[in-house]
XYZ file of C-alpha atoms in Angstrom:
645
model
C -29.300 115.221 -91.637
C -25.893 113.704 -92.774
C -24.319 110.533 -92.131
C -21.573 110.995 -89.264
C -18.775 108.422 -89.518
C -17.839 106.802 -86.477
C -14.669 105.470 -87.099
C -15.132 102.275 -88.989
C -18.845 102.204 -89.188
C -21.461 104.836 -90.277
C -24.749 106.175 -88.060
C -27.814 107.381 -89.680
C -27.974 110.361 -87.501
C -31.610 111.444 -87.902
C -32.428 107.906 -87.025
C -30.223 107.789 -83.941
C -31.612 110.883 -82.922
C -35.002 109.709 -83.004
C -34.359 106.943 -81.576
C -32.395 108.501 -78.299
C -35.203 111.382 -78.349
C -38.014 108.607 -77.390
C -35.556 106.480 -75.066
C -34.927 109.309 -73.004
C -37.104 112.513 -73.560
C -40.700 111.874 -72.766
C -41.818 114.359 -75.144
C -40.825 112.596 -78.229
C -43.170 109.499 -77.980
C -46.062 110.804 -79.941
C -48.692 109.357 -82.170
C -48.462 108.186 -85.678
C -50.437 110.618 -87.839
C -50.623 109.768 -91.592
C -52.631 111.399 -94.788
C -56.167 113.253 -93.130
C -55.707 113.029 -89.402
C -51.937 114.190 -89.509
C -53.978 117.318 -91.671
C -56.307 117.829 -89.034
C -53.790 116.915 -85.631
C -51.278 120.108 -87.589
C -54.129 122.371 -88.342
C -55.185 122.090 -84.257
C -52.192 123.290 -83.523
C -51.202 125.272 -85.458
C -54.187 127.544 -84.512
C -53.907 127.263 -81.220
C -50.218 129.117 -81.785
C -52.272 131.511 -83.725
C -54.841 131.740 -80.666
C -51.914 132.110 -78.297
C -50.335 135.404 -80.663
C -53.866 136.949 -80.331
C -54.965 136.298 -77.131
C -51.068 138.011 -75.855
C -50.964 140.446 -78.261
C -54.957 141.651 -78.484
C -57.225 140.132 -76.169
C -58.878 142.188 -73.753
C -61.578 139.437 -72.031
C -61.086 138.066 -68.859
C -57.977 136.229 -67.556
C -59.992 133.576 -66.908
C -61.346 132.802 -70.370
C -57.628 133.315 -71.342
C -56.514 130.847 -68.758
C -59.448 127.855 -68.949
C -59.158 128.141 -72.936
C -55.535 127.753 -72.843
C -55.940 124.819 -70.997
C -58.885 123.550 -72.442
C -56.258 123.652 -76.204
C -53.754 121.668 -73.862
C -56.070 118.949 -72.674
C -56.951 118.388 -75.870
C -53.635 118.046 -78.325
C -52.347 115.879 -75.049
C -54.879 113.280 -75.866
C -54.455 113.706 -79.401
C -50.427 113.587 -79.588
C -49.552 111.664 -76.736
C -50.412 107.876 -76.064
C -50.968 105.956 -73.001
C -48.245 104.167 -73.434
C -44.726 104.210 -74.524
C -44.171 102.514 -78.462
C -47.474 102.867 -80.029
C -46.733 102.884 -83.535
C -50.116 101.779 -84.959
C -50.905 104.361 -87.382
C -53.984 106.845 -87.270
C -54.809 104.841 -84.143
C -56.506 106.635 -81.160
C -58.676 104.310 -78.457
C -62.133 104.786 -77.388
C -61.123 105.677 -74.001
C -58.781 108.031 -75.193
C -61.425 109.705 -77.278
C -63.602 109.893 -74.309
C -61.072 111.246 -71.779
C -60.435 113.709 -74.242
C -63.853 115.200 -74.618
C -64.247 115.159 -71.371
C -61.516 116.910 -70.288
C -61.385 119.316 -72.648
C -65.245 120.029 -72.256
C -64.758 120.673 -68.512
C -62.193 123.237 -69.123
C -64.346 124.968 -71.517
C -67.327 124.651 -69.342
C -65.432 127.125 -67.573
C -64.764 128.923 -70.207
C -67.944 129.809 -71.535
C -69.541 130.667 -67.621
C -66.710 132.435 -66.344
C -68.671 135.251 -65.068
C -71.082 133.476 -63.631
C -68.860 131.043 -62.060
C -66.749 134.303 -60.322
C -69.931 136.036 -59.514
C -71.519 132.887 -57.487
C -68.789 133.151 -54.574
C -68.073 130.057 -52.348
C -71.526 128.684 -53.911
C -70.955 125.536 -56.233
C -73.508 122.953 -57.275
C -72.505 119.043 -56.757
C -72.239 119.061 -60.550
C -69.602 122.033 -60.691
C -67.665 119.754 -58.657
C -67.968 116.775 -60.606
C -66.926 118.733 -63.665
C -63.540 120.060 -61.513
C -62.554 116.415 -60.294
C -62.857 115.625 -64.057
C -60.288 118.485 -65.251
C -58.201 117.813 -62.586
C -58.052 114.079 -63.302
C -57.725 115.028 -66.909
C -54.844 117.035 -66.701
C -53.070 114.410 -64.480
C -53.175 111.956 -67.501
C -51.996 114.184 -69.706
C -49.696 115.258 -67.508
C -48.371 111.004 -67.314
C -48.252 111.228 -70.939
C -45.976 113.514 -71.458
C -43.833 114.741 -68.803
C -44.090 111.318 -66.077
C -44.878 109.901 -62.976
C -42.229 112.079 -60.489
C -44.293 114.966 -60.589
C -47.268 113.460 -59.888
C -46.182 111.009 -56.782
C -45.513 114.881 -55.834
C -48.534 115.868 -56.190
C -50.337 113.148 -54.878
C -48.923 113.257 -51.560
C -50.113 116.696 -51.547
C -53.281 115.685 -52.641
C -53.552 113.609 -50.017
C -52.177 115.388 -47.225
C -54.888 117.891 -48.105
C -58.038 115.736 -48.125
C -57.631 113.685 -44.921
C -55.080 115.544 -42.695
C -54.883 119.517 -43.455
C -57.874 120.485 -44.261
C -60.646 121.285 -40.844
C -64.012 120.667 -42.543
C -65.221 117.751 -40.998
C -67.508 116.626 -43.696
C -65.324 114.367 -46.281
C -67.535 115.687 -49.133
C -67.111 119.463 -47.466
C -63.317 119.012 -47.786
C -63.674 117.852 -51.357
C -65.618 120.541 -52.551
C -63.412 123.014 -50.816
C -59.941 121.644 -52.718
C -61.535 121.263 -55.687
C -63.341 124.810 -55.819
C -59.672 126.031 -54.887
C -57.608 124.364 -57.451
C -59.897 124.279 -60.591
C -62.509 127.535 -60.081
C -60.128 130.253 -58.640
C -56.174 131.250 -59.967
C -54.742 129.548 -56.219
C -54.446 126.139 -58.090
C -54.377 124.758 -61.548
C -54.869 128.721 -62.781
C -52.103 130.330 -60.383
C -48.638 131.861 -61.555
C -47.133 129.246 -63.218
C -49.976 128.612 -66.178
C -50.249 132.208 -65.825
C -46.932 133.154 -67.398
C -46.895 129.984 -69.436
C -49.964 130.905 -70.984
C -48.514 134.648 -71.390
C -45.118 134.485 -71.922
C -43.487 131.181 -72.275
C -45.638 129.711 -74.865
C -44.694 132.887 -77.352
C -41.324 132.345 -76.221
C -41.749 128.643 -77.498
C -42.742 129.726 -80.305
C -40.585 132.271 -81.050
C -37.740 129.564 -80.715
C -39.296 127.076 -83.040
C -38.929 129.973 -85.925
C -35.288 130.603 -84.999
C -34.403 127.263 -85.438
C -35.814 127.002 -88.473
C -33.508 130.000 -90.030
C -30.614 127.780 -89.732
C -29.278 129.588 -86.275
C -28.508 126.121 -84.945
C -26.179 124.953 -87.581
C -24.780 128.525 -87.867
C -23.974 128.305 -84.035
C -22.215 125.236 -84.461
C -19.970 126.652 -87.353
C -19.439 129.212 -85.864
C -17.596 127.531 -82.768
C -15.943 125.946 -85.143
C -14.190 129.014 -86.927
C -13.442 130.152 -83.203
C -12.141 127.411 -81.230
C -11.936 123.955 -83.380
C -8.398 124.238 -84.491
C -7.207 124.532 -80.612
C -6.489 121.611 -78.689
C -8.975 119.238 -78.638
C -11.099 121.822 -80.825
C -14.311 119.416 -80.769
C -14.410 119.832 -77.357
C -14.599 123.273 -77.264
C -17.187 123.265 -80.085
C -19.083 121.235 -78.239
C -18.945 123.808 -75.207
C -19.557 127.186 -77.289
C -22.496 125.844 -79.026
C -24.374 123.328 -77.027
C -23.998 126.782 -74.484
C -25.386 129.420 -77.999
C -28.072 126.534 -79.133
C -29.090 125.363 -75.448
C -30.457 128.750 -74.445
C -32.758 128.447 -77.519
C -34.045 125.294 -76.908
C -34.787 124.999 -73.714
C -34.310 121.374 -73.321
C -31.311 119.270 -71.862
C -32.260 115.957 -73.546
C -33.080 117.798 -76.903
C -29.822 120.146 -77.154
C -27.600 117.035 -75.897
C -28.763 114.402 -78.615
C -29.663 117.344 -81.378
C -25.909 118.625 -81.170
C -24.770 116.004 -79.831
C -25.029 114.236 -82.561
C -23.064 116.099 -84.423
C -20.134 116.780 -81.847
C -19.785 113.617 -80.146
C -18.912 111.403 -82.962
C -16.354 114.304 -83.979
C -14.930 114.622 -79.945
C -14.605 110.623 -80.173
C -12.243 110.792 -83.591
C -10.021 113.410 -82.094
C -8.968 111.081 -78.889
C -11.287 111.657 -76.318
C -12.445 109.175 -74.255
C -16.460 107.698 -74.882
C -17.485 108.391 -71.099
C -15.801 111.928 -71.820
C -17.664 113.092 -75.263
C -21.009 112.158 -73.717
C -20.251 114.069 -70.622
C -19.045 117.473 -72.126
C -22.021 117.516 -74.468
C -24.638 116.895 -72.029
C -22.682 119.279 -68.911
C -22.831 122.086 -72.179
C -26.642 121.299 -72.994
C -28.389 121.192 -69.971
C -26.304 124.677 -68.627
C -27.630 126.276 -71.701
C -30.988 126.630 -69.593
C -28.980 129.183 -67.303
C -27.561 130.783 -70.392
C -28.664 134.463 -71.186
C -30.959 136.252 -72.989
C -33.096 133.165 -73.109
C -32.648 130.902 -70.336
C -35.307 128.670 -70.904
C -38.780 128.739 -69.687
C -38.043 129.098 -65.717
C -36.752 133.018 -66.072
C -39.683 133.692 -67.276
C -41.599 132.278 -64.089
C -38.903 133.811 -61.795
C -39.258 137.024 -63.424
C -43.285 136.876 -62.344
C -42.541 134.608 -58.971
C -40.620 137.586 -57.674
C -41.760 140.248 -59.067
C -39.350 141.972 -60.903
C -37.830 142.923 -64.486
C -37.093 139.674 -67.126
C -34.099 142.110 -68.175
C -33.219 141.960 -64.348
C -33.063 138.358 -64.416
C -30.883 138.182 -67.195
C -28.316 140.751 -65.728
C -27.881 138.818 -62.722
C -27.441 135.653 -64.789
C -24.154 136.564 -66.731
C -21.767 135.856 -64.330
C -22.830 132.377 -63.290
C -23.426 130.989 -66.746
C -19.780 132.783 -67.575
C -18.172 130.783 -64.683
C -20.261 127.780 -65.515
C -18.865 127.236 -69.019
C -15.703 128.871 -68.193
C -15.350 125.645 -65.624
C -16.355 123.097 -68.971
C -13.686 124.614 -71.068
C -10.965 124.724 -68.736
C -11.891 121.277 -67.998
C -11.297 119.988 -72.026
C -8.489 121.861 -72.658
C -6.534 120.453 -70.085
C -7.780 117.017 -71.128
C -6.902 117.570 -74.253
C -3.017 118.815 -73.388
C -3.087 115.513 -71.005
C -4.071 113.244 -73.513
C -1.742 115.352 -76.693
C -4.980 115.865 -78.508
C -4.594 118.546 -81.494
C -7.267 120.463 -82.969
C -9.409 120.115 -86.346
C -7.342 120.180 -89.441
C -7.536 124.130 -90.807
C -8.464 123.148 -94.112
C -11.601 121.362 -92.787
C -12.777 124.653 -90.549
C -15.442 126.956 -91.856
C -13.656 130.261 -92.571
C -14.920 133.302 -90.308
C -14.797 135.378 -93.204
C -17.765 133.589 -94.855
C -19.765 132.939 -91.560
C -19.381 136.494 -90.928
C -22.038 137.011 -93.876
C -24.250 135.465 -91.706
C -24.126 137.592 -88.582
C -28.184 138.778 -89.425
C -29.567 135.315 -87.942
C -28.794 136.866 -84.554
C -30.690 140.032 -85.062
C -33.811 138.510 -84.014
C -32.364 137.454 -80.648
C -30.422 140.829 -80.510
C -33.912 142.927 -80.949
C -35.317 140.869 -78.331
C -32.959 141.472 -75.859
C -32.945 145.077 -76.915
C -36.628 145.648 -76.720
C -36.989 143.581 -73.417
C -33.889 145.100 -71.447
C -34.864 148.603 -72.475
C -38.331 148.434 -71.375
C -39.873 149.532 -75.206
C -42.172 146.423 -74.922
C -43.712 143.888 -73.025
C -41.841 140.285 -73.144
C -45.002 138.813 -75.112
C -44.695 141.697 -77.742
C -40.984 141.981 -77.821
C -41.364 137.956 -78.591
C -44.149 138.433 -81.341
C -42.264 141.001 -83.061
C -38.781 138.904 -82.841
C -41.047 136.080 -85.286
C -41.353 138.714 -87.472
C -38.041 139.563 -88.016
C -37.237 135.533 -88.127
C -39.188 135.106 -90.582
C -37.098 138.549 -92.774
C -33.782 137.578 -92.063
C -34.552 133.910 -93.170
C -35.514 135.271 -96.833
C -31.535 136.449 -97.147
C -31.160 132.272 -97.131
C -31.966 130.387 -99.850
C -31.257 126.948 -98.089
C -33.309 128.093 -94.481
C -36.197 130.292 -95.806
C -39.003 130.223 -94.147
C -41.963 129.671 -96.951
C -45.964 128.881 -96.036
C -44.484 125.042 -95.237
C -41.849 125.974 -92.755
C -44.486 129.172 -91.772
C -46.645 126.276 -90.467
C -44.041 123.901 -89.637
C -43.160 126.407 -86.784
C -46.478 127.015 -85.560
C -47.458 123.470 -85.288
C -43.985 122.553 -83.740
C -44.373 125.288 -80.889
C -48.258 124.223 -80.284
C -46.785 121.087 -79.663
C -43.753 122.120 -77.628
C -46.184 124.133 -75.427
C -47.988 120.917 -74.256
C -45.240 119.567 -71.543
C -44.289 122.545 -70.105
C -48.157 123.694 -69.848
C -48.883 120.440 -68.437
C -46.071 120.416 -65.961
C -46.956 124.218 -64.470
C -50.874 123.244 -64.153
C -49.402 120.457 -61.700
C -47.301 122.659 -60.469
C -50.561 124.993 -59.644
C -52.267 121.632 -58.199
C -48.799 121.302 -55.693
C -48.599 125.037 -55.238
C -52.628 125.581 -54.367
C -52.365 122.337 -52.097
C -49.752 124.117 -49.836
C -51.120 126.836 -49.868
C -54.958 126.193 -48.666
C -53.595 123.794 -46.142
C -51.074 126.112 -44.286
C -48.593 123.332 -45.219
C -45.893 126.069 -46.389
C -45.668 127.344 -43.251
C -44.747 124.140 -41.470
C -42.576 122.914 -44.077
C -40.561 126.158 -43.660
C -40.262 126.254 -39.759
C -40.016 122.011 -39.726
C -36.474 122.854 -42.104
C -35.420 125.560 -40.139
C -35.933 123.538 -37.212
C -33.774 120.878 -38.697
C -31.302 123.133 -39.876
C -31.224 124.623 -36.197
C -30.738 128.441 -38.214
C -27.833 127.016 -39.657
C -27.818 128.591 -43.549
C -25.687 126.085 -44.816
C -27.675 123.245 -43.711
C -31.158 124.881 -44.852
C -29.013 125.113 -48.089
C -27.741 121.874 -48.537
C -31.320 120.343 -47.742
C -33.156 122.859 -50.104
C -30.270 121.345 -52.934
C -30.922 117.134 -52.280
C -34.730 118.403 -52.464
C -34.268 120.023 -55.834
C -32.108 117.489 -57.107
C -34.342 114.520 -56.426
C -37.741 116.341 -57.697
C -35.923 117.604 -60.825
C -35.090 113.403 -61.723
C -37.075 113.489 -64.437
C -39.147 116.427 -64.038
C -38.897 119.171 -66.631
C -37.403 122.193 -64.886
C -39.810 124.558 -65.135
C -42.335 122.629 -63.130
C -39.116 121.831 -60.600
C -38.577 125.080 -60.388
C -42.170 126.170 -59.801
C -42.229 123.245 -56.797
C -39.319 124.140 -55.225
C -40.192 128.595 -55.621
C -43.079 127.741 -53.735
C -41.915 125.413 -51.161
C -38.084 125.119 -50.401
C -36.988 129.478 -51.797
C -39.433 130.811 -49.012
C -37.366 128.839 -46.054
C -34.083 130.678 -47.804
C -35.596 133.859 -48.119
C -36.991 133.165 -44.289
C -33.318 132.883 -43.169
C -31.841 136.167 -44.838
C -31.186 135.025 -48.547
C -32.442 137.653 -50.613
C -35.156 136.776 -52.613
C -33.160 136.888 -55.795
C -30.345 134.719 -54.753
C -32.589 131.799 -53.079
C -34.792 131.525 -56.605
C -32.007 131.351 -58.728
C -30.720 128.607 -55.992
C -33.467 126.633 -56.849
C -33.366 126.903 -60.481
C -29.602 125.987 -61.129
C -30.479 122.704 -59.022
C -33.964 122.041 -60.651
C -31.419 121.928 -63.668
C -28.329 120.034 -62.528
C -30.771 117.693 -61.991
C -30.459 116.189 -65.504
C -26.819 115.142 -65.092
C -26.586 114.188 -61.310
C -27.196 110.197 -60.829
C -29.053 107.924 -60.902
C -31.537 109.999 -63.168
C -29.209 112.045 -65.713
C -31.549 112.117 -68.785
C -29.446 114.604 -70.909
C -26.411 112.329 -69.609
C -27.801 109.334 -70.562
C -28.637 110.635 -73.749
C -24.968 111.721 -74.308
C -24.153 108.529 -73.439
C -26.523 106.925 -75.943
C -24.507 108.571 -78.424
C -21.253 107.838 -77.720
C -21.784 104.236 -76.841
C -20.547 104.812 -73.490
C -21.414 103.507 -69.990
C -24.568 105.537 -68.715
C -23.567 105.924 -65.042
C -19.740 107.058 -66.275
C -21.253 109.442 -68.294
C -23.224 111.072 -65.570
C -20.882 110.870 -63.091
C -18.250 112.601 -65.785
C -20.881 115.578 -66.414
C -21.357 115.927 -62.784
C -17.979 117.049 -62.297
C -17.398 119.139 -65.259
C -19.957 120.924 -63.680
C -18.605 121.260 -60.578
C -19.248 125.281 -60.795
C -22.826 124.957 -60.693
C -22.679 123.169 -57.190
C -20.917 125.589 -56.068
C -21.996 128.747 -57.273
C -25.325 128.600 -55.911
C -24.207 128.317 -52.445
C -21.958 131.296 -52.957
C -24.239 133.988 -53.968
C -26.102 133.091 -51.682
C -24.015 133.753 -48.644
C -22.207 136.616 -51.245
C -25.481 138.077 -53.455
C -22.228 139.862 -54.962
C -22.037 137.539 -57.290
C -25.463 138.811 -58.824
C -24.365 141.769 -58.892
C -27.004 142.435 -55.878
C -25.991 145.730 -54.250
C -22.788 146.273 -55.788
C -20.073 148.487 -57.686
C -18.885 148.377 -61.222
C -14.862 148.212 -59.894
C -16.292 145.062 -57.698
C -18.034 143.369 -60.271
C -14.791 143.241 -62.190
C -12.869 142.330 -59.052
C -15.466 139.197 -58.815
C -15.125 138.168 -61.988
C -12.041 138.073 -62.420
C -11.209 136.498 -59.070
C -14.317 133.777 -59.614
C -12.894 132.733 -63.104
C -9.286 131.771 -61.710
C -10.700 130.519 -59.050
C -12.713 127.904 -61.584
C -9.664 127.534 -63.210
C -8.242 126.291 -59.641
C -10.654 123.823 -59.316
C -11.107 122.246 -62.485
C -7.096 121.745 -62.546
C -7.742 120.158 -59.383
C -10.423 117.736 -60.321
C -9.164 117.464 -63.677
C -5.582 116.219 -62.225
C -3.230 118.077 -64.781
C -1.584 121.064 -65.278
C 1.840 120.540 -67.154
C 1.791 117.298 -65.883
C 0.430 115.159 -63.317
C -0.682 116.732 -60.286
C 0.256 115.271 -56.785
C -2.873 114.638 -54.523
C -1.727 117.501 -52.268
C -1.688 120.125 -54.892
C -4.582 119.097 -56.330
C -6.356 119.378 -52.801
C -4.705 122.817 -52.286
C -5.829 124.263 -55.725
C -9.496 122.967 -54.903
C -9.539 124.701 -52.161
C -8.108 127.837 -52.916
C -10.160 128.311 -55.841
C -12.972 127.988 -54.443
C -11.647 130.955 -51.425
C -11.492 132.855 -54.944
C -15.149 131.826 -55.810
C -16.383 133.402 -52.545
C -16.472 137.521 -53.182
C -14.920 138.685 -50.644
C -11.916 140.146 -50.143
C -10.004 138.081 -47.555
C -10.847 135.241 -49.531
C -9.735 136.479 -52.394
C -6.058 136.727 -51.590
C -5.668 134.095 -49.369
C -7.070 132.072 -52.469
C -4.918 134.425 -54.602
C -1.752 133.473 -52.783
C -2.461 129.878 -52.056
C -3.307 129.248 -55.945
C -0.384 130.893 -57.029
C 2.146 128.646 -55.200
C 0.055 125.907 -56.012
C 0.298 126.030 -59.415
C 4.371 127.862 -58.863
C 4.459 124.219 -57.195
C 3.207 122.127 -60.009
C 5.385 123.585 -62.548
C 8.560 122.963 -60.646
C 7.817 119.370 -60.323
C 6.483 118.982 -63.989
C 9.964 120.742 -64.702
C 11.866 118.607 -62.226
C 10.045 115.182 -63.684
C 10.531 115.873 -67.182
């Protein structure tokens, strides 16, 4: 990576980046690996990506033996990659301990494994031993779990834990209730085995995969170009860059913290030399990277799980998700353009933009995401295949680039960086499982949902804005699939139990499992903007909270309107939403933003809140009231601009 200038003094990006990956994403504190052991740490994963093509594509054993051996792989690159501790930089270094948990953990997995039938065939009957071995998995997956996603997740699932063993289970026998939880959650698919390591282990990890190849055929950098042939000569053109591609390079990645300080890195410094403020750059970049999770075809690991958690079509999900992410980013770029025309920012010089007519040449690095879409939405393969054949045709359309090919170094470069990329979100769902299982086998799902439509005394809104602060706070830190996985099991069933469709109230929980990575006090992907453009932290967040505004506001609407998922609805009235839901984001981000031909008077500003977010709502009252009330609003604002200039 290239030196970025920053004004008067120059930033060794790669180092920056590495050094704001380990601040703030988890993830990136790994081992030191040098000469043999680096050898032997890439070949372990890289064949457990092989093991992960085969066992999708080919297998034909048991789901269990899929499932256990999976996990076992996970258990055992967690130990290997990850540290107890944060700044280990000793080199080929790995503790006793660590050694031992390791074998250990892995081993009890794989005793599974290798007895699967026997284990299914002997019932409710387990040996003191059997038990043992489960507490040791368990406890074994919790570490790695620490390692490499953090504590959040498991004060979660500790209280659950808890709860279970001395208040909701009936057996009165301590040792009874023990053996009952842990026969649940490590020797049938209720716990550590249920949906959520299910589809990781199916679909996501290919998908992971998958996206580790793309970025290797340059797609990133072409992305970022490519915003800038379309929008970087406009007003405050970085800006808008920053928007387009964090949005194009976000969906790929899957990861707020990693698209805000990989882009980032390159956009920021550029957003900073064209005027805008510090608090500002860092804001747009991380608002654009962590909404590139809600951003179609890919979405990120959760669609995947929401696809499976309800039951219906991936190509579904991604329909429904269009309009959304549209008004989402549509909300971010209103939001820097009229920054930029408040501040008399211009654009990037012409001369310095890539020309269209060369990036244009280039247009084949999306045919492996266009084939995937193609073969998903039109039902000619499964996800996992669709995924398996889309590395293939990576891997082709990289050849046509000299620069990005993908030889037997990158080949293996890609399957040892999505082993690796598996282990978090793997990690995160079998907690998930231990949260979802501990629910379940107490009844405790049941009482949560009636003790929060108690409180909400059948008022939706309330439910709703409960459901939200519980997202929110779980998602602090949490990656979002296993947020998401929480909250579908816990806080979507009250929704759905008070007349949201099923659709609506998982996608609910998903955009706020996201949002939860620029909201204060724990903005990772915020903080990581900020960590780039040397700006205050808690600015930064608050800054990226309300650029974007849309996504606290959408959720609420589809769910009262499932409209705006185009759930039971027309053509002509998808249109009329659309339409109607984009100038009503325009409404309210001149609102919050403050300008529009000038300074805006606190009245108008109130007023074109308000009205655009009657125009958010689908319906048709709302609509032109909204429609009416925006219109003099902004008839209003240009008098008076007029009048004071």
């Amino acid at each position: 990576m290239s030196n970025i200038n920053l004004g008067n003094s120059t930033l060794n990006s790669t180092q920056d980046v590495n050094s704001i990956m380990k601040k703030y994403d988890r993830e990136s504190n790994q081992r030191v690996w040098t000469g043999k052991p680096a050898i032997v740490i890439k070949t372990i994963t890289v064949l457990f990506s092989l093991w992960c093509i085969y066992v999708t594509l080919f297998a034909t054993f048991l789901e269990e033996i899929r499932l256990t051996s999976f996990m076992a792989m996970i258990i055992l690159m967690g130990f290997l990659i990850y540290p107890a501790k944060k700044g280990e930089v000793r080199e080929n270094y790995m503790p006793w301990y660590d050694i031992l948990m390791m074998a250990v953990g892995t081993a009890a997995f794989l005793y599974f494994t290798f007895n699967a039938n026997g284990i299914i065939q002997q019932g409710t009957r387990f040996a003191p031993f059997q038990i043992v071995i489960g507490v040791l998995g368990v406890l074994a997956l919790v570490e790695v779990t620490r390692r490499c996603v953090g504590i959040p997740i498991l004060c979660v699932a500790l209280f659950f834990i808890l709860y279970a063993l001395f208040f909701g289970l009936t057996n009165p026998s301590f040792w009874g209730r023990i053996t009952y939880f842990v026969r649940n959650l490590f020797y049938t698919k209720e716990g550590i085995f249920s949906t959520p390591v299910n589809v990781c282990s199916k679909y996501i990890v290919i998908f992971i995969i998958f996206g580790a190849f793309l970025e290797r055929t340059g797609i990133s950098n072409f992305f970022i170009q490519l915003a800038n042939s379309v929008a970087g000569k406009y007003a405050g053109g970085p800006a808008k860059v920053a928007v387009i591609s964090s949005a194009l390079c976000g969906m790929v990645s899957g990861s707020s913290v990693g698209n805000t300080v990989t882009t980032g890195s390159v956009t920021i410094p550029m957003m900073k030399e064209t005027g805008y403020k510090a608090e500002f750059s860092g804001a747009v970049e991380a608002a654009a990277s962590t909404g590139g999770q809600i951003m179609p075809p890919i979405m990120g690991a959760a669609a995947f799980l929401m696809a499976d958690f309800i039951g219906v079509p991936y190509s579904s999900i991604l329909g429904r998700a269009i309009l959304p992410a549209l008004m989402y980013f549509a909300g971010i770029f209103i939001t820097v353009h009229l920054e930029a025309k408040r501040l008399g920012l211009s654009g990037i010089p012409k001369e310095k933009l890539p020309k269209f007519s060369q990036l244009i040449k280039k247009i084949y690095l999306l045919l492996p995401l266009v084939m995937l879409v193609v073969w998903v939405s039109g039902n000619f393969m499964t996800m996992q295949r669709a995924a398996s054949f889309a590395i293939i045709i990576s891997i082709f359309v990289s050849l046509f680039d000299k620069d990005n090919r993908i030889n037997g170094k990158k080949f293996f470069a890609a399957l040892e960086a999505g082993g690796k990329s598996t282990i978090t979100v793997a990690a995160a769902c079998g907690v998930a499982g231990i949260i979802s299982g501990s629910i379940t086998m107490t009844g405790l799902a049941n009482e949560l949902i009636n003790g929060i439509i108690t409180v909400a005394n059948n008022h939706l809104f309330i439910a709703l804005f409960l459901t939200m602060l519980c997202c929110i706070v779980l998602g602090m830190g949490v990656p979002t699939t296993a947020n998401y996985c929480i909250m579908a099991a816990t806080c979507a069933p009250i929704l759905i139990r008070m007349g949201v469709p099923a659709l609506a109230a998982h996608f609910f929980v998903f955009y706020f499992g996201i949002v939860a990575d620029i909201t204060p006090p724990v903005a990772l992907a915020a903080y990581a903007g900020s960590a780039i453009a040397k700006s205050n932290p808690m600015k930064t967040a608050f800054n990226a909270s309300r650029l974007a505004i849309a996504v606290f506001i959408v959720p609420y609407v589809f769910c009262y309107s499932p409209a705006l998922l185009i759930i039971d609805t027309t053509a002509v009235e998808v249109i009329r939403i659309a339409v109607t839901a984009l100038v009503g984001i325009f409404g309210v981000a001149a609102g919050l933003e403050g300008y529009l031909k000038g300074k805006i008077n606190p009245v108008i500003r109130i007023a074109l809140v308000v009205s655009g977010v009657l125009l958010i709502v689908p319906s048709i009252l709302t609509d032109i009231i909204g429609a009416v009330a925006i219109a003099l609003s902004i008839m209003c604002q240009i008098f008076l601009s007029r009048k004071l200039s």
